[in-house]
Amino acid sequence: MEVIMKSLPYLFDGLQVTLKVFVIAIIIGFFLGLIVALLRLSPFFILRWIAKFFVDAIRGTPILVQLFFIYFGLNTLEFISLDRMTAGILTIAINAGAYYAEIMRAGIQSIDRGQDEAARSLGLTNVQSMKFVILPQAFRRMLPTFTNQAIISLKDTSLLSVIGIADLTQRGQVQIAATFKAFEIWIVVGVLYFIIIYLLSLLSSFLERRFKLS
Amino acid sequence: MTMIQVRNLMKSFGENHVLKDISIDIAEKEVVCIIGASGSGKSTFLRCLNRLEDITSGHVLIENVDITSKKTNINKVRQEVGMVFQHFNLFPHKSVIENIILGPMKARGVPKIEAEQQARELLGKVGLSEKEKAYPASLSGGQKQRVAIARSLAMNPKIMLFDEPTSALDPEMVGEVLQVMKQLAKEGMTMVVVTHEMGFAKEVADRVIYIDEGLIVEENEPLQLFNNPQNERTKAFLSKVLV
Ligand SMILES: Nc1ncnc2c1ncn2[C@@H]1O[C@H](COP(=O)(O)OP(=O)(O)OP(=O)(O)O)[C@@H](O)[C@H]1O
Ligand SMILES: [Mg+2]
């Protein structure tokens, strides 16, 4: 017990790093996903193709390989130098972005065509129709899937420990090396992840209920 | 003044030639009803009038502006041409009043206060003042369609297009929607109405057009067309719908 209490502050530091990586990555990933989804729905073949290639490439490779490629691979190029934090956040963001893109594409396409037609009949531009009519409805519909993907991304952050980012997982390893209490420490680490994920899903169902009311 | 000029309009979906060669002039304040069998191209014709469908060949002029031309800003034209759909197409995530003010605010840049004031007047006009804050899901079909009409009117259009506005309604709600449309016609709105409501066409239309297989087969004043159709196909169609 004492060991655990002693290592808690270190683990909390790690948790902070995990949350920081997660929040930044998920925000970037969200907008990346939105852009890629819109490209996939654009009338231009070449843009659609680029977007599809990106999504397929990310979904068709392990995230660990993506991480190594970005951190070790890209960094061999002379004009690129990414510190581990940037590389880590980028990996999670790009990975989430590809999945978000698919979720958003499906969500946008699930909105009845009549909605866009009604908006454009009023004289709204395509962009305005997307922004004020299609996306707000699509996002509401996608919220549960969004949360799922966010939870997956949060878990993925634990992989960043392998390039030496001092996240919750990596701090756990360090604490075990110092205390030899593998059993207790991994339980604490697991519980901390669990609490965060539980809070995320609570937030999601709260938002869902709020949207339902309106 | 001619509001709508259609010249040799053709529209194909791939190999399916839906509109074959349609020409027609519609005058300011005129109410034109379009009748015809299912699949004859009525909706497609209507949707060509605000370019919701791209036109394969021919020309459509709205107030002498050729909307088939690449140079025409179609969004500007659509502000002047309201459209009411069979399935209402209200925005379900927006309240009634938000549905109505969206167009004026975003397309025309009307300030919110002003747009809301106008929306309230329109809601009064369609008899739904007390529903301002309601969401579409809580409205009956007839109420939804009246909100949809108010939403279109909020753009102060010069032309209103209606595509079977009462076909999706329970019979007891048809009247309230037709009532609003009659009022509009009386106020001098230029209207093109695809409808199966022959009673409405008889009472309100200046002209009825019978479309079959993508062609205007016959057009005339309603009483003439209904009581004394000239074309065999018109006769056959009317004998089926006028029981
Ligand atoms: N987006 C589309 N893509 C392909 N074909 C279409 C499309 N819209 C309409 N059509 C075809 O065009 C033809 C005419 O359709 P339209 O909807 O104009 O008929 P309508 O006269 O309005 O019929 P209804 O009374 O059933 O509404 C039909 O054969 C239909 O299948
Ligand atoms: Mg139709």
XYZ file of C-alpha atoms and ligand atoms in Angstrom:
489
model
C 0.000 0.000 0.000
C 2.726 2.371 0.951
C 4.542 1.578 -2.256
C 1.465 2.443 -4.226
C 0.926 5.691 -2.374
C 4.503 6.613 -3.037
C 4.342 5.912 -6.736
C 0.963 7.573 -7.240
C 2.376 11.088 -7.771
C 4.661 9.734 -10.492
C 1.797 7.856 -12.086
C -0.335 10.988 -11.977
C 2.384 12.872 -13.817
C 2.240 10.126 -16.416
C -1.511 10.357 -16.561
C -1.194 14.065 -17.279
C 1.091 13.362 -20.200
C -1.324 10.714 -21.476
C -4.229 13.124 -21.283
C -2.290 15.911 -22.935
C -1.276 13.693 -25.842
C -4.800 12.354 -26.099
C -6.568 15.735 -26.121
C -4.232 17.362 -28.621
C -4.219 14.312 -30.874
C -7.963 13.880 -30.823
C -8.561 17.532 -31.731
C -6.117 17.371 -34.629
C -7.533 13.982 -35.597
C -11.059 15.333 -35.610
C -10.289 18.147 -38.027
C -8.044 15.932 -40.126
C -10.884 13.422 -40.312
C -13.353 16.106 -41.315
C -11.091 17.349 -44.097
C -10.424 13.852 -45.384
C -14.142 12.987 -45.244
C -15.021 16.085 -47.265
C -12.285 15.259 -49.770
C -13.715 11.771 -50.123
C -17.076 13.294 -50.953
C -15.695 15.960 -53.275
C -16.563 15.942 -56.966
C -12.897 15.747 -57.951
C -11.589 12.296 -58.669
C -8.018 13.089 -57.720
C -8.980 14.491 -54.313
C -11.221 11.512 -53.624
C -8.398 9.208 -54.598
C -5.833 10.907 -52.351
C -8.239 10.756 -49.414
C -9.033 7.117 -50.008
C -5.363 6.248 -50.313
C -4.655 7.937 -46.989
C -7.483 6.134 -45.215
C -6.567 2.748 -46.675
C -2.879 3.190 -45.868
C -3.562 4.032 -42.232
C -6.229 1.426 -41.704
C -4.143 -1.228 -43.430
C -1.041 -0.893 -41.240
C -0.394 -1.381 -37.511
C -0.212 1.794 -35.492
C 3.130 0.726 -34.046
C 4.583 0.633 -37.548
C 3.119 4.078 -38.175
C 4.732 5.334 -35.002
C 8.131 3.913 -35.927
C 7.828 5.253 -39.440
C 7.039 8.756 -38.217
C 9.555 8.856 -35.369
C 12.440 6.849 -36.790
C 11.666 6.827 -40.504
C 10.734 10.412 -41.188
C 13.461 11.651 -38.870
C 16.135 10.193 -41.150
C 15.085 12.776 -43.726
C 17.320 15.810 -43.498
C 14.637 18.460 -43.509
C 12.541 16.799 -40.834
C 13.274 16.634 -37.161
C 10.452 15.584 -34.876
C 10.894 15.291 -31.150
C 9.261 12.259 -29.580
C 6.296 14.187 -28.259
C 5.472 15.665 -31.645
C 5.954 12.333 -33.363
C 3.765 10.610 -30.787
C 0.937 13.106 -30.988
C 1.145 13.119 -34.767
C 0.865 9.338 -34.933
C -2.206 9.190 -32.732
C -3.766 12.139 -34.576
C -3.170 10.736 -38.053
C -4.401 7.321 -37.030
C -7.540 8.717 -35.414
C -8.005 11.027 -38.401
C -8.242 8.127 -40.814
C -10.865 6.384 -38.726
C -12.742 9.624 -38.080
C -12.784 10.280 -41.801
C -14.615 7.033 -42.418
C -17.042 7.625 -39.573
C -17.797 11.128 -40.819
C -18.168 10.079 -44.430
C -20.716 7.472 -43.431
C -22.439 9.967 -41.136
C -22.677 12.653 -43.809
C -23.976 10.162 -46.356
C -26.582 8.911 -43.925
C -28.328 12.298 -43.904
C -31.314 12.349 -46.238
C -30.581 14.099 -49.544
C -33.725 16.159 -49.066
C -31.992 18.079 -46.274
C -29.316 19.385 -48.607
C -31.911 20.071 -51.295
C -34.060 22.065 -48.896
C -31.047 24.084 -47.786
C -29.907 24.813 -51.306
C -33.447 25.698 -52.415
C -33.279 28.485 -49.874
C -30.213 29.815 -51.635
C -27.630 28.479 -49.217
C -24.296 27.572 -50.776
C -22.984 24.013 -50.649
C -20.630 25.011 -47.857
C -23.422 26.631 -45.825
C -25.650 23.628 -46.315
C -22.868 21.359 -45.093
C -22.078 23.590 -42.126
C -25.545 24.477 -40.870
C -27.685 21.558 -41.982
C -25.755 18.384 -42.786
C -22.852 18.331 -40.327
C -24.831 19.223 -37.190
C -27.171 16.319 -37.879
C -24.380 13.976 -38.894
C -22.343 14.752 -35.773
C -25.257 13.990 -33.493
C -25.787 10.701 -35.210
C -22.080 9.857 -35.060
C -21.513 10.726 -31.412
C -21.470 7.127 -30.081
C -19.061 6.043 -32.812
C -16.927 9.097 -32.138
C -16.610 8.155 -28.504
C -15.675 4.609 -29.362
C -12.893 5.826 -31.593
C -11.727 8.317 -28.967
C -11.485 5.487 -26.431
C -9.435 3.428 -28.873
C -7.131 6.406 -29.433
C -6.728 6.867 -25.704
C -5.635 3.266 -25.358
C -3.321 3.656 -28.341
C -1.416 6.382 -26.482
C 0.064 3.704 -24.241
C 2.106 2.552 -27.257
C 3.978 5.837 -27.160
C 5.901 4.528 -24.146
C 8.022 2.528 -26.574
C 9.585 5.698 -27.999
C 10.215 6.936 -24.482
C 7.307 9.312 -23.921
C 6.731 9.506 -20.164
C 3.060 8.643 -20.291
C 1.120 6.621 -17.747
C 2.313 3.271 -19.112
C 5.936 4.325 -19.236
C 5.795 5.717 -15.696
C 4.339 2.429 -14.593
C 7.326 0.594 -16.051
C 9.717 2.980 -14.356
C 7.996 2.560 -11.006
C 8.133 -1.203 -11.307
C 11.828 -1.076 -12.089
C 12.284 0.941 -8.901
C 9.951 -1.041 -6.620
C 9.629 -4.539 -8.169
C 5.880 -4.414 -7.459
C 4.663 -5.356 -10.931
C 1.326 -6.777 -9.770
C 0.224 -3.749 -7.738
C 1.532 -1.090 -10.080
C -0.066 -2.548 -13.207
C -3.373 -2.758 -11.386
C -3.149 0.901 -10.432
C -2.191 1.860 -13.981
C -5.113 -0.170 -15.316
C -7.548 1.421 -12.890
C -6.390 4.913 -13.875
C -6.960 4.169 -17.575
C -10.303 2.653 -16.735
C -11.473 5.730 -14.822
C -10.596 8.047 -17.703
C -12.356 5.852 -20.229
C -15.356 5.523 -17.976
C -15.586 9.308 -17.659
C -15.361 9.611 -21.435
C -18.310 7.327 -21.974
C -20.295 9.139 -19.294
C -19.641 12.413 -21.089
C -20.767 10.855 -24.326
C -24.052 9.532 -22.996
C -24.687 12.876 -21.324
C -24.210 14.668 -24.651
C -26.361 12.123 -26.429
C -29.208 12.656 -24.008
C -28.923 16.411 -24.352
C -29.146 16.195 -28.152
C -32.105 13.866 -27.930
C -34.046 16.477 -25.994
C -33.633 19.085 -28.712
C -44.282 39.866 -67.464
C -42.870 36.393 -68.015
C -41.426 34.914 -64.835
C -40.330 31.551 -66.149
C -39.349 30.675 -69.685
C -38.520 27.093 -70.527
C -37.066 26.393 -73.953
C -36.566 22.898 -75.361
C -35.739 21.521 -71.957
C -34.350 17.999 -72.006
C -33.213 15.970 -69.053
C -31.739 12.481 -69.076
C -30.511 10.239 -66.312
C -28.031 8.194 -68.306
C -30.058 6.388 -70.950
C -33.333 7.323 -69.315
C -34.685 10.343 -71.223
C -37.041 11.749 -68.641
C -37.848 15.158 -70.132
C -37.846 15.103 -73.900
C -38.607 18.580 -75.163
C -40.444 20.942 -72.906
C -41.125 24.579 -73.676
C -43.437 26.775 -71.677
C -43.836 30.346 -70.482
C -45.228 31.129 -67.079
C -46.360 34.652 -66.359
C -46.058 36.691 -63.194
C -48.821 35.836 -60.699
C -49.840 32.827 -62.726
C -50.696 29.580 -60.931
C -49.839 26.525 -62.989
C -50.703 23.015 -61.885
C -48.896 20.047 -63.326
C -50.603 16.691 -63.458
C -49.500 13.363 -64.848
C -48.887 9.738 -64.029
C -46.192 8.545 -61.661
C -42.788 8.556 -63.335
C -43.866 10.911 -66.122
C -41.237 13.491 -65.117
C -43.261 16.038 -63.111
C -40.819 16.267 -60.219
C -37.862 16.302 -62.538
C -39.373 19.198 -64.458
C -39.988 21.159 -61.283
C -36.477 20.470 -60.024
C -35.025 21.754 -63.284
C -36.677 25.112 -62.597
C -34.306 25.803 -59.685
C -31.527 23.591 -61.025
C -31.719 21.010 -58.280
C -31.300 18.811 -61.334
C -28.649 19.720 -63.870
C -30.237 20.376 -67.216
C -29.114 18.139 -70.074
C -29.987 20.601 -72.831
C -32.252 23.547 -73.482
C -32.729 26.676 -71.420
C -34.571 27.762 -68.320
C -34.888 31.495 -67.726
C -36.066 32.883 -64.420
C -36.908 36.575 -64.755
C -34.890 36.559 -67.965
C -31.813 35.126 -66.269
C -30.650 31.933 -67.928
C -30.023 29.541 -65.046
C -28.404 27.019 -67.381
C -25.589 29.480 -67.986
C -22.363 28.831 -66.108
C -22.094 32.527 -65.341
C -25.338 32.623 -63.390
C -25.016 32.523 -59.616
C -27.585 29.819 -58.975
C -27.649 30.516 -55.243
C -28.901 34.035 -55.929
C -31.603 32.710 -58.241
C -32.714 30.118 -55.698
C -33.308 32.869 -53.155
C -36.091 34.060 -55.437
C -37.529 30.605 -56.100
C -39.004 28.843 -53.093
C -39.530 25.096 -53.112
C -41.842 22.953 -51.026
C -41.279 19.220 -50.961
C -43.543 16.234 -50.608
C -41.741 15.135 -47.454
C -41.337 18.652 -46.008
C -37.578 18.321 -45.478
C -37.620 20.439 -42.358
C -34.318 20.573 -40.482
C -34.958 18.240 -37.537
C -32.165 19.655 -35.370
C -33.650 23.140 -35.506
C -36.772 24.522 -33.903
C -39.572 25.851 -36.060
C -38.367 29.422 -35.887
C -34.745 28.409 -36.458
C -35.863 26.549 -39.573
C -37.453 29.709 -40.857
C -34.672 32.198 -40.089
C -31.800 30.082 -41.430
C -32.266 31.092 -45.067
C -32.731 34.823 -44.516
C -29.796 34.990 -42.088
C -27.280 32.907 -43.983
C -28.205 33.486 -47.597
C -29.356 37.086 -47.368
C -27.486 38.271 -44.293
C -30.620 39.525 -42.532
C -29.947 40.325 -38.837
C -31.378 37.785 -36.418
C -33.890 40.102 -34.730
C -35.321 41.129 -38.061
C -35.442 37.563 -39.346
C -37.244 36.404 -36.211
C -39.769 39.159 -36.450
C -40.546 38.215 -40.031
C -40.655 34.521 -39.088
C -43.282 35.269 -36.438
C -45.402 37.112 -38.946
C -45.185 34.176 -41.324
C -46.033 31.707 -38.569
C -49.087 33.772 -37.837
C -50.000 33.670 -41.480
C -49.846 29.858 -41.614
C -51.626 29.606 -38.268
C -48.750 28.219 -36.196
C -47.753 31.098 -33.937
C -47.759 28.936 -30.844
C -45.341 26.410 -32.408
C -42.405 28.774 -32.752
C -40.187 26.890 -30.293
C -41.373 23.390 -31.169
C -39.149 20.921 -33.000
C -40.341 19.356 -36.263
C -40.588 15.887 -34.707
C -43.409 17.098 -32.479
C -45.541 18.486 -35.330
C -48.234 16.796 -37.386
C -47.706 16.399 -41.122
C -49.953 19.295 -41.953
C -48.151 21.521 -39.467
C -44.780 20.470 -40.855
C -45.799 21.385 -44.361
C -47.111 24.751 -43.236
C -43.786 25.441 -41.516
C -41.999 24.392 -44.700
C -44.081 26.865 -46.670
C -43.313 29.597 -44.141
C -39.628 28.721 -44.379
C -39.699 29.212 -48.146
C -41.695 32.410 -47.893
C -39.150 33.849 -45.478
C -36.846 34.384 -48.449
C -39.501 36.623 -50.025
C -39.420 34.546 -53.210
C -41.025 35.694 -56.429
C -41.877 32.144 -57.439
C -42.967 29.143 -55.382
C -42.585 25.566 -56.564
C -44.612 22.834 -54.892
C -43.925 19.143 -55.465
C -46.964 17.176 -54.330
C -47.172 19.163 -51.084
C -50.127 17.174 -49.754
C -49.334 13.660 -50.973
C -47.639 12.571 -47.774
C -50.405 13.916 -45.530
C -53.256 12.190 -43.783
C -56.475 13.178 -45.555
C -57.726 15.323 -42.714
C -54.635 17.537 -42.944
C -54.720 18.193 -46.676
C -57.190 21.030 -46.309
C -55.121 23.181 -43.973
C -52.161 23.104 -46.368
C -54.245 23.794 -49.446
C -55.811 26.689 -47.578
C -52.417 28.321 -47.116
C -51.594 27.758 -50.776
C -54.891 29.274 -51.892
C -54.161 32.324 -49.786
C -50.747 32.631 -51.436
C -52.285 32.397 -54.881
C -54.777 35.086 -53.956
C -51.917 37.355 -52.897
C -50.481 37.061 -56.377
C -47.632 34.599 -55.897
C -46.382 32.952 -59.072
C -46.808 29.243 -58.380
C -45.987 25.981 -60.097
C -47.668 23.097 -58.335
C -47.281 19.396 -59.050
C -50.411 17.892 -57.562
C -52.946 15.125 -57.550
C -55.489 17.447 -55.957
C -57.747 18.037 -58.938
C -60.133 20.068 -56.801
C -57.338 22.482 -55.930
C -56.256 22.679 -59.571
C -59.805 23.452 -60.668
C -60.290 26.119 -58.089
C -56.932 27.864 -58.034
C -54.989 27.158 -61.221
C -54.935 29.529 -64.141
C -53.600 26.741 -66.269
C -53.237 22.984 -65.946
C -50.526 21.088 -67.732
C -50.693 17.387 -68.382
C -47.278 15.756 -68.721
C -46.773 12.256 -70.015
C -43.485 10.517 -70.779
C -41.517 13.723 -70.545
C -43.682 15.780 -72.896
C -46.409 18.328 -72.379
C -49.339 16.514 -73.916
C -51.972 19.115 -73.260
C -52.407 22.403 -71.450
C -55.449 24.532 -70.874
C -57.557 26.376 -68.357
C -58.597 23.916 -65.688
C -62.277 23.734 -66.604
C -61.472 23.250 -70.258
C -58.858 20.620 -69.595
C -60.890 18.658 -67.080
C -64.250 18.833 -68.816
C -63.191 18.802 -72.404
C -59.774 17.183 -72.864
C -58.627 17.052 -76.468
C -55.924 14.425 -76.366
C -56.671 10.720 -75.967
C -53.920 10.279 -73.398
C -55.278 13.151 -71.330
C -58.721 11.609 -71.469
C -57.401 8.244 -70.347
C -55.457 9.800 -67.480
C -58.345 11.952 -66.298
C -60.815 9.103 -66.422
C -58.543 7.304 -63.990
C -58.075 10.141 -61.512
C -61.435 11.899 -61.702
C -63.803 9.381 -60.232
N -31.898 11.144 -59.469
C -32.383 10.278 -60.407
N -31.571 9.375 -60.979
C -32.023 8.529 -61.918
N -33.282 8.511 -62.375
C -34.148 9.383 -61.854
C -33.741 10.322 -60.845
N -34.819 11.065 -60.519
C -35.828 10.641 -61.278
N -35.440 9.616 -62.096
C -36.291 8.932 -63.065
O -36.952 9.884 -63.841
C -38.271 9.459 -64.139
C -39.237 10.541 -63.751
O -39.192 10.740 -62.367
P -40.005 11.896 -61.641
O -39.675 11.800 -60.212
O -39.770 13.182 -62.323
O -41.520 11.437 -61.892
P -42.844 12.035 -61.304
O -43.677 12.393 -62.469
O -42.526 13.114 -60.334
O -43.490 10.811 -60.562
P -44.272 10.737 -59.156
O -45.688 11.116 -59.448
O -44.140 9.308 -58.766
O -43.604 11.656 -58.210
C -38.488 8.151 -63.411
O -38.316 7.117 -64.344
C -37.379 8.115 -62.395
O -36.964 6.803 -62.177
Mg -42.688 13.323 -58.231
